[in-house]
């Protein structure tokens, strides 16, 4: 593919499109945003269509699409785009099930186009430094604490509480996208999921992982945290105690900050997408999604107090 800007369409115009995709694309010369498709949302100064099918029909020069609707509704749109030979950027989580994303991988390969399962937290500024530190030492144990206020971050998002919306695993999968990049391969040994009595998705989860060499890793997810929010991964190692905080933005070893810089997660995601489109490859790591599936498969279900917005 040439180095001329990739003609991109965006689908599912909501919070993350306005907060991150549009600002990142506005500064990125690798892309030209040529269309948007959404039932209600609109992108200014761009042709808007009510469905992805209408957009693909009307704008045949489109080369790639970013699919930003909730995960339960992403598969059909992705199939439609891949069958039309468009490169596809999937917001996280890449789908509502592991096997549907496997199917999309095969479809992308069969159609000679690229599929990108984006994991924005993996591109947080201190993640690579944490990975380098952890791979240079021996880890004794690790803990993931991801606790935030659902009322503040997900107001009126009914899909997030519906089956396939993942509940507290919607942010929790961001932690897992970092953990699976910086820690050794691990698997869940036990899990408890707390479901509000009036909701179909968990509000909290308590998970124990272990690595194949027996290293314990715990994960605490909670959506009821008011006040300061916690998006931290801690590790006890032979080279000191590591804290990767702020969702991957700050790294400290034995209390001393060794890496901190402003985040640029979405510009980095689009850089990576352009790279794979130009190289003609796909980038679909399903490890974070598999852990979420395993937690639902293995987890004991506790019923807790009803939750109201
Ligand atoms: P959102 O605003 O609730 O949804 C995005 C858009 O998807 C909606 O505005 C809606 O647009 C469309 N949509 C909703 N239900 C749909 C349905 N049944 N069928 C087709 N389209 C539907 O959610 P969001 O916060 O942007 O999150 C979208 C995705 O981005 C999620 O997977 C989330 O995990 C991920 N994400 C979110 C954040 C964040 O901070 N919010 C951060 C990173 C990643 P129309 O009504 O116009 O069709």
Coordinates of C-alpha atoms and ligand atoms in Angstrom, one line a residue:
X1 CA 0.0 0.0 0.0
X2 CA 1.2 3.5 -0.8
X3 CA 2.0 6.1 2.0
X4 CA -0.9 8.3 1.0
X5 CA -3.4 8.8 3.8
X6 CA -5.6 5.9 4.7
X7 CA -9.3 6.7 3.9
X8 CA -11.1 5.9 7.1
X9 CA -14.7 5.6 8.2
X10 CA -15.7 5.6 11.8
X11 CA -18.7 3.6 13.1
X12 CA -20.6 4.0 16.4
X13 CA -20.2 7.6 17.2
X14 CA -20.4 7.9 21.0
X15 CA -18.2 8.8 24.0
X16 CA -14.9 7.2 23.0
X17 CA -15.1 8.5 19.4
X18 CA -15.6 12.1 20.7
X19 CA -13.1 11.8 23.6
X20 CA -10.3 10.0 21.8
X21 CA -10.7 8.9 18.2
X22 CA -11.6 12.3 16.6
X23 CA -8.9 14.3 18.4
X24 CA -6.3 11.6 17.6
X25 CA -7.3 11.5 13.9
X26 CA -7.4 15.3 13.6
X27 CA -3.6 15.4 14.2
X28 CA -2.7 12.3 12.2
X29 CA -1.5 12.7 8.6
X30 CA -1.7 9.0 8.1
X31 CA -5.5 9.1 7.8
X32 CA -8.2 11.0 6.1
X33 CA -11.6 10.6 7.8
X34 CA -14.0 10.4 4.9
X35 CA -17.2 9.1 6.5
X36 CA -19.0 8.1 9.7
X37 CA -21.9 5.7 10.4
X38 CA -24.1 5.9 13.5
X39 CA -27.8 5.7 14.2
X40 CA -27.8 9.0 16.1
X41 CA -24.2 10.3 16.5
X42 CA -22.7 12.6 13.9
X43 CA -19.2 13.7 13.0
X44 CA -19.1 17.3 11.9
X45 CA -17.9 18.2 8.4
X46 CA -18.0 14.6 7.3
X47 CA -20.6 12.6 5.4
X48 CA -22.7 10.7 7.9
X49 CA -24.7 7.6 7.3
X50 CA -27.2 5.7 9.5
X51 CA -25.6 2.3 9.0
X52 CA -22.2 0.8 8.0
X53 CA -23.9 -0.8 4.9
X54 CA -25.1 2.6 3.7
X55 CA -21.6 4.1 4.3
X56 CA -19.9 1.3 2.4
X57 CA -22.3 1.6 -0.5
X58 CA -22.0 5.4 -0.7
X59 CA -18.2 5.7 -0.2
X60 CA -16.5 2.9 -2.1
X61 CA -13.1 4.6 -1.8
X62 CA -13.0 3.8 2.0
X63 CA -10.0 1.7 2.9
X64 CA -10.5 1.1 6.6
X65 CA -13.0 1.4 9.4
X66 CA -12.8 1.9 13.1
X67 CA -15.6 0.1 14.9
X68 CA -16.5 1.9 18.2
X69 CA -19.9 0.6 19.1
X70 CA -20.3 -1.5 22.3
X71 CA -18.8 -5.1 22.0
X72 CA -22.1 -6.9 21.7
X73 CA -22.8 -5.2 18.3
X74 CA -19.3 -5.2 16.8
X75 CA -19.1 -8.6 15.2
X76 CA -21.8 -8.1 12.5
X77 CA -20.3 -4.7 11.5
X78 CA -16.8 -6.2 11.4
X79 CA -18.0 -9.1 9.2
X80 CA -19.6 -6.6 6.8
X81 CA -16.5 -4.5 6.6
X82 CA -14.1 -7.4 6.2
X83 CA -16.3 -9.0 3.5
X84 CA -16.1 -5.6 1.7
X85 CA -12.3 -5.8 1.9
X86 CA -11.8 -3.0 4.4
X87 CA -9.1 -3.0 7.1
X88 CA -10.7 -3.1 10.5
X89 CA -9.8 -1.4 13.8
X90 CA -11.7 -2.9 16.7
X91 CA -12.2 -0.9 19.9
X92 CA -11.6 -2.9 23.0
X93 CA -12.8 -5.4 23.9
X94 CA -12.6 -6.8 20.4
X95 CA -15.8 -8.7 20.7
X96 CA -18.3 -10.2 23.1
X97 CA -16.8 -13.8 22.7
X98 CA -13.4 -15.2 22.0
X99 CA -14.6 -17.4 19.1
X100 CA -16.3 -14.6 17.2
X101 CA -13.0 -12.7 17.1
X102 CA -11.2 -15.9 15.9
X103 CA -13.8 -16.0 13.1
X104 CA -13.0 -12.3 12.2
X105 CA -9.3 -13.1 12.2
X106 CA -9.9 -15.9 9.6
X107 CA -12.2 -13.7 7.6
X108 CA -9.6 -10.9 7.5
X109 CA -6.9 -13.3 6.3
X110 CA -9.3 -14.8 3.7
X111 CA -10.1 -11.3 2.3
X112 CA -6.5 -10.1 2.3
X113 CA -7.2 -7.2 4.8
X114 CA -5.9 -6.3 8.2
X115 CA -7.6 -6.8 11.6
X116 CA -6.4 -4.8 14.6
X117 CA -7.7 -5.7 18.1
X118 CA -6.8 -2.4 19.8
X119 CA -5.8 -2.4 23.5
X120 CA -5.4 1.3 24.4
X121 CA -4.0 0.7 27.9
X122 CA -1.1 -1.3 26.5
X123 CA 0.1 2.0 24.9
X124 CA 0.1 3.9 28.2
X125 CA 3.4 5.7 28.6
X126 CA 5.1 3.6 31.3
X127 CA 4.0 0.1 30.2
X128 CA 7.1 -0.6 28.1
X129 CA 9.3 0.5 31.0
X130 CA 7.4 -1.8 33.4
X131 CA 7.8 -4.7 30.9
X132 CA 11.6 -4.1 30.6
X133 CA 12.0 -3.9 34.4
X134 CA 10.0 -7.1 35.1
X135 CA 11.8 -9.0 32.4
X136 CA 15.1 -8.0 33.9
X137 CA 14.4 -9.5 37.4
X138 CA 12.6 -12.3 39.2
X139 CA 9.1 -11.6 40.2
X140 CA 7.8 -13.0 43.5
X141 CA 4.2 -12.0 43.3
X142 CA 2.0 -9.4 41.6
X143 CA -1.3 -7.7 42.3
X144 CA -3.7 -5.8 40.0
X145 CA -6.0 -3.3 41.7
X146 CA -8.5 -1.6 39.3
X147 CA -11.1 0.3 41.2
X148 CA -13.2 3.1 39.8
X149 CA -16.5 4.9 40.2
X150 CA -18.9 3.5 37.5
X151 CA -21.3 6.5 38.0
X152 CA -18.5 8.8 37.0
X153 CA -17.1 6.9 34.0
X154 CA -20.1 5.1 32.6
X155 CA -23.2 7.1 33.2
X156 CA -26.3 5.9 31.3
X157 CA -24.4 3.1 29.5
X158 CA -27.0 0.3 29.7
X159 CA -25.0 -1.9 27.4
X160 CA -22.2 -2.2 29.9
X161 CA -24.6 -3.9 32.4
X162 CA -26.1 -6.2 29.8
X163 CA -24.8 -9.7 28.9
X164 CA -21.7 -9.2 26.7
X165 CA -21.1 -5.7 28.2
X166 CA -18.7 -7.3 30.8
X167 CA -19.7 -5.0 33.7
X168 CA -16.6 -4.2 35.8
X169 CA -14.5 -6.3 33.3
X170 CA -15.0 -3.4 30.8
X171 CA -12.3 -1.4 32.6
X172 CA -10.8 -4.7 34.1
X173 CA -9.8 -5.8 30.6
X174 CA -7.6 -2.7 30.3
X175 CA -5.7 -4.0 33.3
X176 CA -5.5 -7.4 31.8
X177 CA -4.2 -5.9 28.5
X178 CA -1.3 -4.5 30.4
X179 CA -0.8 -7.5 32.7
X180 CA -0.6 -9.9 29.8
X181 CA 2.0 -7.7 28.2
X182 CA 4.3 -7.2 31.2
X183 CA 3.8 -10.4 33.3
X184 CA 4.6 -14.0 32.5
X185 CA 1.8 -16.1 31.0
X186 CA -0.8 -16.8 33.7
X187 CA -4.1 -18.4 34.1
X188 CA -7.0 -18.1 36.6
X189 CA -7.1 -20.5 39.5
X190 CA -10.2 -19.1 41.3
X191 CA -12.6 -16.2 40.9
X192 CA -15.6 -14.7 42.6
X193 CA -17.8 -12.2 40.7
X194 CA -20.2 -9.9 42.6
X195 CA -23.5 -9.3 40.6
X196 CA -25.9 -6.6 41.9
X197 CA -29.3 -8.3 42.3
X198 CA -30.8 -6.1 39.6
X199 CA -28.0 -6.4 37.0
X200 CA -26.7 -9.0 34.5
X201 CA -23.1 -8.1 34.8
X202 CA -20.7 -7.9 37.8
X203 CA -19.9 -4.8 39.8
X204 CA -16.8 -6.3 41.4
X205 CA -14.5 -9.3 41.0
X206 CA -11.9 -11.0 43.1
X207 CA -9.5 -13.2 41.0
X208 CA -6.5 -15.4 41.7
X209 CA -4.1 -16.2 38.9
X210 CA -1.0 -18.2 38.9
X211 CA 1.7 -18.5 36.3
X212 CA 3.0 -21.9 35.1
X213 CA 5.9 -21.6 37.5
X214 CA 3.6 -21.0 40.5
X215 CA 3.9 -17.2 40.8
X216 CA 0.7 -15.8 42.5
X217 CA -1.1 -12.9 40.8
X218 CA -4.2 -11.4 42.3
X219 CA -6.7 -9.1 40.7
X220 CA -9.3 -6.9 42.5
X221 CA -11.9 -5.1 40.4
X222 CA -14.4 -2.8 41.9
X223 CA -16.8 -0.2 40.4
X224 CA -17.9 1.2 43.7
X225 CA -14.8 3.3 44.5
X226 CA -15.5 6.9 45.0
X227 CA -12.8 9.5 45.7
X228 CA -9.3 8.7 44.3
X229 CA -9.4 6.0 41.6
X230 CA -7.0 3.1 41.5
X231 CA -5.6 1.7 38.3
X232 CA -2.5 0.0 39.6
X233 CA -0.3 -3.1 39.0
X234 CA 2.1 -3.9 41.8
X235 CA 4.9 -6.5 41.7
X236 CA 7.2 -7.7 44.4
X237 CA 10.5 -8.5 42.7
X238 CA 14.2 -9.3 43.6
X239 CA 15.1 -5.9 42.3
X240 CA 12.5 -4.1 44.4
X241 CA 8.9 -3.3 44.7
X242 CA 7.3 -2.0 41.5
X243 CA 4.2 0.1 41.2
X244 CA 2.7 0.8 37.8
X245 CA 0.0 3.4 38.5
X246 CA -2.4 5.7 36.8
X247 CA -3.5 3.0 34.3
X248 CA 0.0 2.5 33.1
X249 CA 1.1 6.1 33.1
X250 CA 3.6 6.2 36.0
X251 CA 6.3 3.6 37.1
X252 CA 7.9 3.6 40.5
X253 CA 10.5 1.2 41.9
X254 CA 10.9 1.2 45.7
X255 CA 8.9 4.4 45.9
X256 CA 11.1 6.3 43.4
X257 CA 9.4 7.4 40.2
X258 CA 11.4 6.2 37.2
X259 CA 9.0 6.9 34.4
X260 CA 6.2 9.4 34.0
X261 CA 5.0 11.2 30.9
X262 CA 1.7 12.4 29.4
X263 CA -0.4 9.7 27.8
X264 CA -0.9 9.4 24.1
X265 CA -2.7 6.1 23.9
X266 CA -5.0 6.8 20.9
X267 CA -2.3 8.5 18.7
X268 CA -0.2 5.4 19.4
X269 CA -3.1 3.0 18.5
X270 CA -3.6 4.8 15.2
X271 CA 0.2 4.7 14.5
X272 CA 0.1 0.9 15.1
X273 CA -2.9 0.5 12.9
X274 CA -1.3 2.4 10.0
X275 CA 1.9 0.3 10.5
X276 CA -0.1 -3.0 10.1
X277 CA -2.1 -1.7 7.2
X278 CA 1.0 -0.7 5.3
X279 CA 2.7 -4.0 6.2
X280 CA -0.3 -6.1 5.3
X281 CA -0.5 -7.9 8.6
X282 CA -3.0 -8.3 11.5
X283 CA -2.5 -7.7 15.2
X284 CA -5.1 -9.6 17.3
X285 CA -4.0 -10.7 20.7
X286 CA -6.9 -12.4 22.5
X287 CA -5.2 -13.1 25.8
X288 CA -7.0 -10.3 27.8
X289 CA -10.4 -11.4 26.4
X290 CA -9.7 -15.1 27.1
X291 CA -9.0 -14.2 30.8
X292 CA -12.4 -12.4 31.0
X293 CA -14.1 -15.5 29.5
X294 CA -12.3 -17.7 31.9
X295 CA -13.4 -15.6 34.9
X296 CA -17.0 -15.9 33.8
X297 CA -16.5 -19.7 33.2
X298 CA -14.7 -20.4 36.5
X299 CA -16.0 -17.7 38.8
X300 CA -18.4 -18.2 41.7
X301 CA -21.3 -15.9 41.4
X302 CA -22.2 -13.8 44.5
X303 CA -25.4 -11.7 44.5
X304 CA -24.9 -8.3 46.1
X305 CA -26.9 -5.2 46.8
X306 CA -28.9 -3.7 43.9
X307 CA -27.1 -0.9 42.0
X308 CA -29.0 2.2 40.7
X309 CA -27.4 4.9 38.6
Ligands
LIG1 P1 -21.2 4.6 24.0 O1 -21.0 6.0 23.9 O2 -22.3 4.1 24.9 O3 -21.5 3.8 22.6 C1 -20.8 4.2 21.4 C2 -21.9 4.3 20.3 O4 -22.2 3.0 19.8 C3 -23.2 4.9 20.8 O5 -23.2 6.3 20.9 C4 -24.2 4.4 19.7 O6 -24.2 5.3 18.6 C5 -23.5 3.1 19.3 N1 -24.3 2.0 19.8 C6 -24.9 1.9 21.0 N2 -25.7 0.8 21.0 C7 -25.6 0.3 19.8 C8 -26.3 -0.8 19.2 N3 -27.2 -1.6 19.9 N4 -26.0 -1.1 17.9 C9 -25.2 -0.3 17.2 N5 -24.6 0.8 17.7 C10 -24.8 1.0 19.0 O7 -19.9 3.8 24.5 P2 -18.4 4.2 24.5 O8 -18.0 4.7 25.9 O9 -18.0 5.1 23.3 O10 -17.7 2.8 24.3 C11 -17.7 2.1 23.1 C12 -16.6 1.1 23.1 O11 -15.4 1.8 23.4 C13 -16.7 0.1 24.2 O12 -16.3 -1.2 23.8 C14 -15.8 0.6 25.3 O13 -15.3 -0.5 26.1 C15 -14.7 1.2 24.5 N6 -14.0 2.3 25.2 C16 -14.6 3.2 25.9 C17 -13.9 4.1 26.7 C18 -14.6 5.2 27.5 O14 -13.9 6.0 28.2 N7 -15.9 5.5 27.3 C19 -12.5 4.1 26.7 C20 -11.9 3.2 25.9 C21 -12.6 2.3 25.2 P3 -25.6 5.5 17.8 O15 -26.7 5.5 18.7 O16 -25.4 6.8 17.1 O17 -25.6 4.3 16.9

